[in-house]
Amino acid sequence: MKKHIKFAGLSLALPIFSFFLACSGEVTEKGEPIIQPEEQETVIPGYTAPSYNDNYTGYSSWANKNRWNLANTHDPTVFKWTDGYWYMFGTDASYGNAHDSFTKGGHHFQGKRSKNLLDWEWVPGIMDEAPDWVVTKLNEYRSEQQLPSIDKADISFGYWAPCARVVEAGGVKKVRIYYSIVVDNYIKSGAKASSTFDGSWTERAFIGVAESTNPNGGASAWEDKGFVVCSSSDKGKDGYERSSASKWDDAYFYFNAIDPSYFIDEDGSHWLVYGSWHSGFALVRINPETGKVAAVDGGDYLSGNVTGDFEMGFPWAANGTKDNPKPEELISQGYGTRIFSRGKSRWQPSEGPELVKYNGFYWLFFANDGLDVPYQTRVVRSEKIQGPYYALDGSEMTNDVDGKQNVSVNIFPIVTHPYKFNDRDNGLGSCYGWVGISHCAVFNDGGDWYYMSQQRLPKDVPGINASNAVMMGGVRKIVWSPTGGNPDLWPMVLPERYGALPQSYMTDVKEEELAGSWQHIDLGYKYGKMDEANNLVISSNHTMSGALNGKWSFDSASQVLAFTPNSGTSVSVKVERELDWESSPRKPTIVYAGTQKNLKKSYWGKKSSAVVQ
């Protein structure tokens, strides 16, 4: 005998099973039972779910790079090239810091490529060693500061956070990639920061640009175009002293030249947003032909015609001092205008800006907090590229606004956050939950929007040495969700990674499919803590119980599910079909994501059981 289970209008004949919720007998910290998915297998003809292990420690060495898929992914940038592949390049990072031995003489900013955003193969990096211009520029500035020069062999380099876009320049379609080279040596002595603290901040970072018509070709296929911008100080050239290696809130640099985000607007203008921690994010205009900071006519930086490359001044305010900084001078010297600030602190827990445009707004995604566990993603928006940028609740994030952003961890919405679904171990390393989910690439395929970032296993997972150093890349779809009380849409990332389910399966969710048991996550901000799932029962009579108690309704046209609790404010979430990565085997399910303006809440959920027809 067979029963038929309906998924997305497909009627699949399967052998009869006992349909029930399997419970592991474990309970959450709140004493609630951990609900397991049904012991059933969902089959989609012609589709095979990914079976690779998220715990890749057994094959993390560079000798196994062709088995990695998205293992060892950090600070990714994503673009689609003319060969039909999606390419990803990122920060030098690997489990156990294996890149330290491998990349001396090879493949900095290593990458991956994929035809379907699911199955990825390794791609060689864009350079073999730090470009000589970095050392030349560094020592030019050190000479002006009357500091000793540093030999290249004595510099500790970091290779961080590239950003690539496809451009047409000089009549040629090419990939233009901005990259960060960090110099981890003290300013005063020039000694490596791993040596004894010398009473100064560490040296500046540099952003350079390279181009290629063959992104799969390795270092020889990339033409380095050199210097674009570097870290700059509003405290003059001599204000780099630091009282303690643990003092962070009086940084020498105003703009930190790492984490570039390259943006091409609809009017053909090119821009670069960059910055990390220090004093916020900077915006500079880019010459489309050269990729360098642009000079414009008429003195109108934002809308003037580009006339060539800007002649960059020294990277410090000429009249600034440690006690009397002059950040306004950095604008006229080419280092940018600030478009995002977390307040008056000079050590703001934000980095990894990513700028995109959708529905007439400029959306600025960014990483929040330290990257090991608490890392999460927030987003603000503006009607103009230079700001002001606003959070969902109307808080202005471009200027200091009387210092009100000093308590700015509450920027909403929360787009990603450390989390854990309550599933039995599936043997594939997916059920420990994920932390450190941020520093994202945001991109679209002409229709759907996607988010990609690192995601780390939690600390102290039994049986995995240094489990928090496991960095698996995660591609997730973005849904544009109502925010409560108005039709305004804001981006939310789905709680499950993208599974490349076949289009024949991706039909609208029907109301009758929603009834059943769900795992619901209140995606609230808890510094360094994982948001854990609680059981939510959605009943066919339009009531709900468990994590939420009250009523629910569904708009099939917009695919929006509204939760209306017995007391409180309604929250609407967008539903979508996606892959359940924690199930065994991995199989399709229904998920939701949404946010609420007044409650300052974000919700994630996935269905644990299907309705048998």
XYZ file of C-alpha atoms in Angstrom:
613
model
C 0.000 0.000 0.000
C 1.173 3.521 -0.728
C 0.211 6.940 0.550
C 0.648 10.182 -1.389
C 2.409 13.170 0.119
C 1.855 16.470 -1.634
C 4.769 18.889 -1.871
C 4.446 21.983 -4.042
C 1.696 20.400 -6.092
C 3.740 17.239 -6.733
C 2.058 14.007 -5.777
C 4.832 11.573 -4.904
C 4.096 7.907 -4.453
C 6.132 6.599 -1.519
C 6.105 3.396 0.486
C 3.950 3.745 3.610
C 5.745 4.733 6.779
C 4.643 5.400 10.304
C 4.369 9.188 10.392
C 5.293 10.554 13.795
C 7.620 12.963 15.516
C 10.673 11.181 16.796
C 11.922 12.582 20.076
C 15.469 11.989 21.215
C 14.496 12.088 24.879
C 16.677 15.165 25.315
C 15.350 18.455 26.613
C 16.347 22.061 26.122
C 17.664 24.255 28.928
C 14.044 25.320 29.442
C 13.005 21.699 30.038
C 11.099 21.442 26.772
C 11.403 18.253 24.700
C 13.642 18.404 21.674
C 11.407 17.584 18.740
C 12.899 15.622 15.877
C 11.797 15.635 12.230
C 9.613 12.810 11.004
C 11.290 9.537 10.198
C 10.411 9.733 6.523
C 12.254 10.325 3.316
C 11.087 12.931 0.845
C 12.082 12.216 -2.729
C 12.217 14.734 -5.552
C 12.778 13.067 -8.913
C 16.143 13.991 -10.409
C 17.344 15.853 -7.310
C 20.078 14.684 -4.974
C 20.604 16.615 -1.758
C 24.193 17.498 -0.806
C 25.810 14.879 1.398
C 29.107 16.551 2.280
C 30.038 16.868 5.943
C 29.941 20.336 7.506
C 32.540 19.111 9.970
C 35.359 19.109 7.418
C 38.220 18.768 9.909
C 39.057 15.332 8.508
C 39.867 16.794 5.095
C 40.801 20.396 5.945
C 44.395 20.322 4.679
C 45.339 22.021 1.409
C 46.135 18.621 -0.048
C 42.374 17.978 0.090
C 41.272 21.349 -1.294
C 39.358 19.710 -4.139
C 37.072 18.076 -1.540
C 36.326 21.287 0.348
C 33.204 22.506 -1.426
C 32.537 25.605 0.758
C 34.882 24.589 3.570
C 37.402 27.250 4.652
C 35.303 30.195 3.519
C 35.815 33.603 5.103
C 34.696 37.119 4.020
C 33.428 36.016 0.591
C 32.683 38.101 -2.486
C 30.522 36.575 -5.236
C 29.987 37.384 -8.914
C 28.881 35.566 -12.074
C 31.302 35.403 -14.999
C 30.724 34.873 -18.721
C 31.623 31.164 -18.485
C 28.394 30.550 -16.548
C 30.118 30.029 -13.199
C 29.516 31.871 -9.967
C 32.916 32.774 -8.494
C 33.752 33.387 -4.852
C 37.030 34.809 -3.497
C 37.767 35.483 0.154
C 40.159 36.189 3.006
C 43.140 33.883 3.499
C 41.753 31.512 6.098
C 41.677 27.795 6.734
C 41.155 25.418 9.616
C 44.376 25.217 11.614
C 45.808 28.196 9.701
C 47.086 25.827 7.035
C 47.366 28.791 4.683
C 50.427 29.986 6.587
C 52.507 27.241 5.006
C 50.662 26.910 1.726
C 50.267 30.481 0.621
C 53.867 31.596 1.065
C 54.427 31.811 -2.644
C 50.976 30.822 -3.731
C 47.328 31.658 -4.019
C 46.401 34.479 -1.684
C 42.660 35.264 -1.741
C 41.878 31.719 -2.870
C 38.422 31.081 -4.253
C 35.783 28.662 -5.465
C 33.312 28.470 -8.326
C 29.935 26.860 -8.938
C 27.271 26.530 -11.608
C 24.408 26.137 -9.110
C 25.544 27.883 -5.874
C 25.539 24.452 -4.215
C 28.446 22.426 -5.588
C 31.709 24.375 -5.492
C 35.189 23.585 -6.813
C 38.419 25.210 -5.670
C 39.887 28.134 -7.644
C 43.457 29.475 -7.254
C 43.946 32.880 -5.694
C 44.731 36.225 -7.299
C 48.326 36.779 -6.135
C 51.392 34.901 -4.941
C 52.721 37.606 -2.614
C 52.004 41.123 -1.437
C 52.545 43.644 -4.259
C 55.704 45.738 -4.030
C 53.698 48.966 -4.168
C 52.404 48.231 -0.645
C 55.946 48.353 0.752
C 56.811 51.431 -1.316
C 53.745 53.346 -0.104
C 54.225 52.230 3.478
C 57.810 53.434 3.600
C 56.956 56.665 1.785
C 54.559 57.498 4.612
C 56.963 56.300 7.295
C 59.671 58.549 5.877
C 57.294 61.537 6.062
C 56.664 60.585 9.700
C 60.427 60.348 10.293
C 60.166 56.642 11.063
C 62.570 53.893 9.944
C 61.648 51.992 6.799
C 60.689 48.310 6.965
C 62.034 45.662 4.594
C 59.427 43.518 2.874
C 60.901 40.388 4.447
C 60.245 41.848 7.900
C 56.573 42.729 7.311
C 53.738 40.585 8.611
C 51.096 40.757 5.881
C 47.415 39.877 6.086
C 45.278 39.229 2.997
C 41.715 40.163 3.769
C 38.213 40.627 2.441
C 38.239 41.157 -1.342
C 35.257 42.492 -3.286
C 34.771 41.807 -7.001
C 32.371 43.015 -9.672
C 32.128 42.508 -13.427
C 32.823 45.775 -15.292
C 33.430 46.994 -18.813
C 36.422 49.304 -19.070
C 38.311 50.281 -22.194
C 35.784 48.301 -24.211
C 36.708 45.048 -22.426
C 34.526 43.058 -20.025
C 36.603 42.075 -17.014
C 36.478 41.260 -13.319
C 37.669 44.092 -11.105
C 38.567 43.035 -7.579
C 39.456 45.241 -4.611
C 41.530 43.607 -1.888
C 42.917 44.522 1.537
C 46.563 44.099 2.498
C 47.108 44.539 6.231
C 50.535 45.417 7.661
C 50.705 43.940 11.152
C 53.784 45.810 12.370
C 53.991 48.540 15.001
C 54.116 52.107 13.714
C 56.815 53.408 16.070
C 59.426 50.680 15.822
C 58.346 48.848 12.692
C 58.624 45.546 14.571
C 56.039 42.816 13.981
C 53.043 43.050 16.283
C 53.866 39.582 17.569
C 56.892 41.130 19.295
C 56.932 43.221 22.476
C 54.410 46.088 22.553
C 56.201 49.330 21.677
C 53.649 51.922 22.783
C 52.033 52.504 19.380
C 49.198 51.310 17.182
C 49.915 48.856 14.404
C 50.484 50.080 10.856
C 47.917 51.028 8.261
C 46.066 48.732 5.886
C 45.969 49.236 2.125
C 43.262 48.624 -0.454
C 44.457 47.803 -3.960
C 42.739 46.740 -7.172
C 43.404 44.029 -9.753
C 41.648 42.997 -12.970
C 41.282 39.815 -14.987
C 39.455 38.355 -17.967
C 40.058 34.833 -16.626
C 39.147 34.601 -12.922
C 39.959 30.884 -12.912
C 43.512 31.453 -14.112
C 45.411 32.023 -10.869
C 47.870 34.800 -10.061
C 49.288 35.095 -13.591
C 45.811 35.892 -14.964
C 45.386 38.979 -12.767
C 46.866 42.385 -13.549
C 47.523 44.340 -10.404
C 46.586 48.022 -10.810
C 48.016 49.156 -7.517
C 47.064 51.550 -4.749
C 43.517 52.823 -4.244
C 43.259 53.989 -0.633
C 44.801 53.264 2.785
C 43.979 53.718 6.455
C 43.914 57.399 7.361
C 44.158 59.329 10.607
C 42.464 62.528 11.741
C 45.159 62.920 14.416
C 47.932 64.044 12.122
C 51.045 62.073 11.320
C 52.363 61.894 14.885
C 49.332 60.881 16.968
C 49.909 57.124 16.826
C 50.997 56.533 20.438
C 48.968 54.073 22.486
C 49.034 53.736 26.250
C 48.230 50.032 26.335
C 47.849 47.146 23.918
C 44.442 46.519 25.475
C 43.135 50.072 25.034
C 40.877 50.194 21.981
C 38.607 53.231 22.164
C 41.162 55.881 21.151
C 42.238 54.513 17.785
C 44.812 56.392 15.724
C 43.138 55.630 12.416
C 39.808 57.221 11.638
C 39.048 55.153 8.532
C 40.453 51.617 8.493
C 41.198 50.559 4.915
C 39.870 47.012 4.950
C 36.601 45.363 3.884
C 35.893 47.148 0.597
C 32.451 46.896 -1.013
C 32.369 47.907 -4.669
C 29.063 49.303 -5.937
C 27.971 50.285 -9.435
C 24.847 52.443 -9.451
C 22.079 52.472 -12.038
C 23.353 55.771 -13.452
C 26.753 54.208 -14.185
C 28.593 55.839 -11.276
C 31.056 53.656 -9.348
C 31.624 53.730 -5.591
C 33.651 52.070 -2.872
C 32.518 51.684 0.736
C 35.156 50.544 3.215
C 35.918 50.460 6.922
C 36.095 48.286 9.994
C 35.693 49.020 13.739
C 37.518 52.381 14.206
C 35.102 55.259 13.359
C 32.674 53.829 10.822
C 32.401 53.327 7.071
C 33.701 55.661 4.363
C 32.348 56.254 0.846
C 34.582 57.266 -2.080
C 33.751 57.882 -5.729
C 35.560 55.601 -8.193
C 36.749 56.299 -11.727
C 34.956 53.593 -13.796
C 37.814 53.321 -16.274
C 40.711 52.907 -13.857
C 39.120 51.682 -10.638
C 40.942 54.393 -8.637
C 39.489 57.187 -6.477
C 37.883 59.640 -8.901
C 38.483 63.302 -9.515
C 35.309 65.183 -10.516
C 34.621 68.538 -12.110
C 32.847 71.440 -10.460
C 33.739 70.283 -6.977
C 30.551 68.194 -6.722
C 31.909 64.946 -5.366
C 28.592 63.107 -5.536
C 27.247 64.076 -8.957
C 30.062 65.801 -10.841
C 31.521 64.324 -14.010
C 34.576 62.128 -13.492
C 37.643 63.794 -15.002
C 40.321 61.284 -14.035
C 42.008 59.895 -10.918
C 42.164 61.944 -7.741
C 45.636 62.906 -6.567
C 45.584 61.413 -3.089
C 46.999 63.424 -0.219
C 48.920 62.012 2.717
C 46.739 59.702 4.837
C 46.441 62.004 7.838
C 44.848 65.325 8.671
C 47.561 67.956 8.251
C 46.200 70.047 11.125
C 45.015 67.192 13.315
C 46.598 66.189 16.592
C 45.969 63.504 19.167
C 44.094 66.005 21.330
C 42.451 67.898 18.478
C 41.557 65.526 15.612
C 40.342 66.911 12.271
C 38.339 64.196 10.468
C 36.840 66.717 8.031
C 40.246 67.158 6.417
C 40.262 63.539 5.236
C 37.422 64.242 2.801
C 39.384 66.821 0.838
C 42.398 64.499 0.769
C 40.462 61.744 -0.992
C 39.847 59.282 1.828
C 36.071 59.528 1.761
C 33.053 60.821 3.568
C 31.603 58.889 6.481
C 28.217 57.292 5.755
C 27.845 55.051 8.824
C 28.724 55.482 12.475
C 27.954 53.595 15.674
C 28.493 56.674 17.829
C 31.355 58.676 19.278
C 33.564 55.722 20.187
C 36.652 55.288 18.006
C 36.319 51.523 18.298
C 32.943 50.565 16.872
C 31.961 46.882 16.587
C 31.023 46.996 12.910
C 32.805 45.782 9.794
C 32.294 44.105 6.442
C 29.981 46.645 4.759
C 28.137 45.406 1.676
C 26.144 47.939 -0.368
C 23.360 46.965 -2.804
C 20.325 48.699 -4.280
C 16.766 47.382 -4.303
C 13.337 48.947 -4.668
C 14.783 52.468 -4.824
C 16.801 52.182 -1.602
C 20.489 51.749 -0.897
C 20.857 48.836 1.537
C 23.979 48.709 3.690
C 24.532 45.277 5.248
C 27.274 44.990 7.858
C 28.797 42.627 10.392
C 28.192 43.237 14.082
C 30.474 42.249 17.018
C 33.485 39.923 17.173
C 33.793 37.207 14.560
C 34.351 34.083 16.663
C 30.880 33.507 18.162
C 28.781 36.714 18.464
C 29.153 37.832 14.818
C 25.763 38.641 13.275
C 24.421 40.714 10.395
C 22.378 43.928 10.481
C 21.140 46.181 7.689
C 20.287 49.884 7.334
C 19.065 51.828 4.307
C 19.000 55.232 2.657
C 17.336 57.007 -0.237
C 20.732 58.493 -1.179
C 24.041 56.718 -1.479
C 25.763 59.207 0.849
C 23.042 58.805 3.481
C 21.643 59.429 5.925
C 21.175 55.702 6.604
C 18.403 54.556 8.916
C 17.670 51.423 10.912
C 14.212 49.865 10.750
C 13.020 51.812 13.794
C 14.104 55.139 12.254
C 17.401 55.503 14.140
C 19.864 57.526 12.065
C 23.193 55.742 11.641
C 25.205 58.117 9.453
C 26.032 60.820 11.985
C 26.707 60.846 15.722
C 23.314 62.452 16.472
C 24.329 63.688 19.926
C 26.034 60.400 20.700
C 22.791 58.417 20.819
C 24.336 55.588 18.825
C 26.719 54.746 21.668
C 24.175 52.100 22.711
C 23.848 50.836 19.185
C 23.830 47.071 19.531
C 20.058 47.422 19.050
C 20.202 48.260 15.360
C 17.330 46.375 13.759
C 16.514 44.238 11.948
C 18.721 41.318 12.943
C 19.362 39.568 9.640
C 21.466 36.669 10.957
C 22.355 35.615 14.506
C 23.979 32.573 16.162
C 21.292 29.889 16.284
C 20.504 26.228 16.772
C 17.642 24.036 15.642
C 16.827 21.142 17.939
C 17.635 18.156 15.733
C 19.306 14.850 16.508
C 22.858 14.617 15.166
C 22.588 13.675 11.503
C 26.213 12.565 11.248
C 27.037 15.394 8.857
C 28.059 18.067 11.347
C 24.963 20.192 10.704
C 23.116 19.871 13.996
C 25.408 21.714 16.395
C 24.000 25.037 15.239
C 25.974 27.889 13.737
C 27.705 30.966 15.108
C 29.826 33.747 13.595
C 27.413 34.173 10.674
C 28.413 37.405 8.997
C 30.657 39.484 6.743
C 28.448 38.802 3.786
C 28.275 39.045 0.037
C 24.813 40.045 -1.222
C 24.006 39.355 -4.861
C 21.176 38.433 -7.221
C 20.713 36.290 -10.306
C 18.377 38.700 -12.041
C 15.458 37.677 -9.850
C 16.245 36.034 -6.530
C 18.556 37.636 -3.974
C 21.210 35.711 -2.073
C 23.398 36.128 0.985
C 26.723 34.351 1.494
C 29.027 34.431 4.508
C 31.148 32.301 6.738
C 29.361 30.299 9.432
C 31.296 28.688 12.254
C 30.616 25.737 14.479
C 30.179 26.693 18.161
C 33.032 26.473 20.635
C 33.852 23.230 22.432
C 31.880 20.799 20.271
C 32.786 17.355 21.680
C 35.203 15.436 19.506
C 36.197 18.389 17.299
C 39.432 20.150 18.138
C 39.050 23.955 17.903
C 35.518 23.537 16.594
C 34.939 27.304 16.430
C 37.679 27.506 13.768
C 35.549 25.424 11.397
C 34.333 27.982 8.823
C 31.876 26.570 6.321
C 30.508 28.932 3.696
C 26.769 29.408 3.730
C 24.663 30.541 0.782
C 21.142 31.547 1.829
C 18.264 33.141 -0.010
C 17.042 36.596 0.955
C 13.311 37.258 1.221
C 11.848 40.754 1.285
C 9.540 40.741 4.255
C 6.800 43.100 5.500
C 7.730 44.851 8.727
C 4.358 45.278 10.409
C 1.725 47.947 9.930
C 2.775 48.941 6.431
C 3.736 47.397 3.074
C 7.377 48.419 3.496
C 9.717 45.493 2.719
C 13.054 44.792 4.400
C 15.515 41.962 3.666
C 15.599 38.849 5.812
C 17.892 35.865 5.339
C 16.349 32.388 5.439
C 17.293 30.139 8.371
C 18.324 27.235 6.137
C 21.070 27.307 3.543
C 20.262 27.302 -0.131
C 19.648 23.801 -1.449
C 19.222 24.440 -5.203
C 15.901 22.610 -5.159
C 14.512 22.093 -8.681
C 12.239 24.825 -10.015
C 9.462 22.287 -10.575
C 9.327 21.926 -6.799
C 9.479 25.629 -5.958
C 5.775 26.382 -6.346
C 3.866 28.536 -3.878
C 3.244 27.090 -0.437
C -0.410 26.188 0.109
C -2.212 27.107 3.322
C -2.998 23.484 4.167
C 0.738 22.693 4.147
C 1.385 25.004 7.092
C -0.412 22.938 9.720
C 1.969 20.814 11.760
C 4.919 21.023 14.109
C 7.556 23.723 13.586
C 10.817 24.761 15.172
C 10.527 28.471 15.937
C 13.431 30.801 16.740
C 12.974 34.258 18.237
C 16.025 35.845 16.639
C 16.743 38.184 19.530
C 20.110 39.752 20.276
C 22.076 37.866 22.936
C 25.769 38.709 22.875
C 27.775 35.544 22.209
C 24.762 33.276 22.803
C 22.890 31.039 20.383
C 19.175 31.552 19.847
C 17.637 28.084 20.251
C 14.467 26.755 18.675
C 11.270 26.072 20.581
C 8.399 23.893 19.388
C 5.515 25.679 17.682
C 2.325 23.871 16.684
C 0.324 25.434 13.876
C -3.125 23.884 13.799
C -5.429 23.636 10.810
C -8.113 25.585 12.731
C -5.889 28.694 12.564
C -4.713 28.532 16.159
C -1.119 28.129 17.331
C 0.477 26.963 20.564
C 3.882 26.422 22.114
C 6.458 29.101 21.309
C 3.576 31.380 20.234
C -0.023 31.214 21.441
C -2.872 32.767 19.512
C -4.059 32.734 15.923
C -2.468 32.711 12.515
C -3.489 33.671 9.002
C -1.933 33.239 5.593
C -1.956 35.372 2.464
C -1.241 32.917 -0.328
C -0.749 35.683 -2.899
C 2.155 37.283 -1.013
C 3.233 34.036 0.739
C 3.097 35.896 4.061
C 2.201 34.087 7.281
C 0.922 36.335 10.088
C 1.265 35.338 13.744
C -1.225 37.116 16.018
C -0.566 36.259 19.682
C -3.302 36.390 22.314
C -1.658 39.506 23.650
C 0.813 41.672 21.841
C 1.648 42.648 18.297
C 1.251 40.626 15.125
C 4.415 39.555 13.289
C 4.422 38.666 9.592
C 6.940 36.258 8.069
C 7.658 35.217 4.518
C 7.417 31.464 3.799
C 9.637 29.641 1.319
C 10.564 26.114 0.350
C 14.126 25.170 1.237
C 16.357 22.272 2.186
C 16.458 20.965 5.760
C 20.199 20.597 6.273
C 19.847 19.073 9.764
C 17.611 16.182 8.695
C 18.959 12.743 7.838
C 18.934 12.450 4.942
C 18.757 16.125 4.008
C 15.357 16.799 2.488
C 13.013 19.678 1.574
C 10.880 21.495 4.094
C 9.135 24.852 4.516
C 10.851 27.721 6.316
C 9.973 31.289 7.290
C 11.746 34.541 8.084
C 10.400 37.952 9.010
C 10.756 41.014 11.194
C 8.548 43.487 13.065
C 9.277 47.193 13.254
C 7.694 48.057 16.600
C 8.625 44.880 18.473
C 12.177 44.968 17.099
C 11.959 41.229 16.574
C 13.045 38.850 13.865
C 11.629 35.322 13.554
C 13.042 32.202 11.926
C 11.341 28.846 11.622
C 11.275 25.535 9.807
C 8.641 22.872 9.594
C 9.417 19.610 11.353
C 6.498 17.601 10.008
C 4.412 17.426 6.858
C 0.673 16.901 6.565
C -0.141 13.495 5.122
C -2.903 13.769 2.495
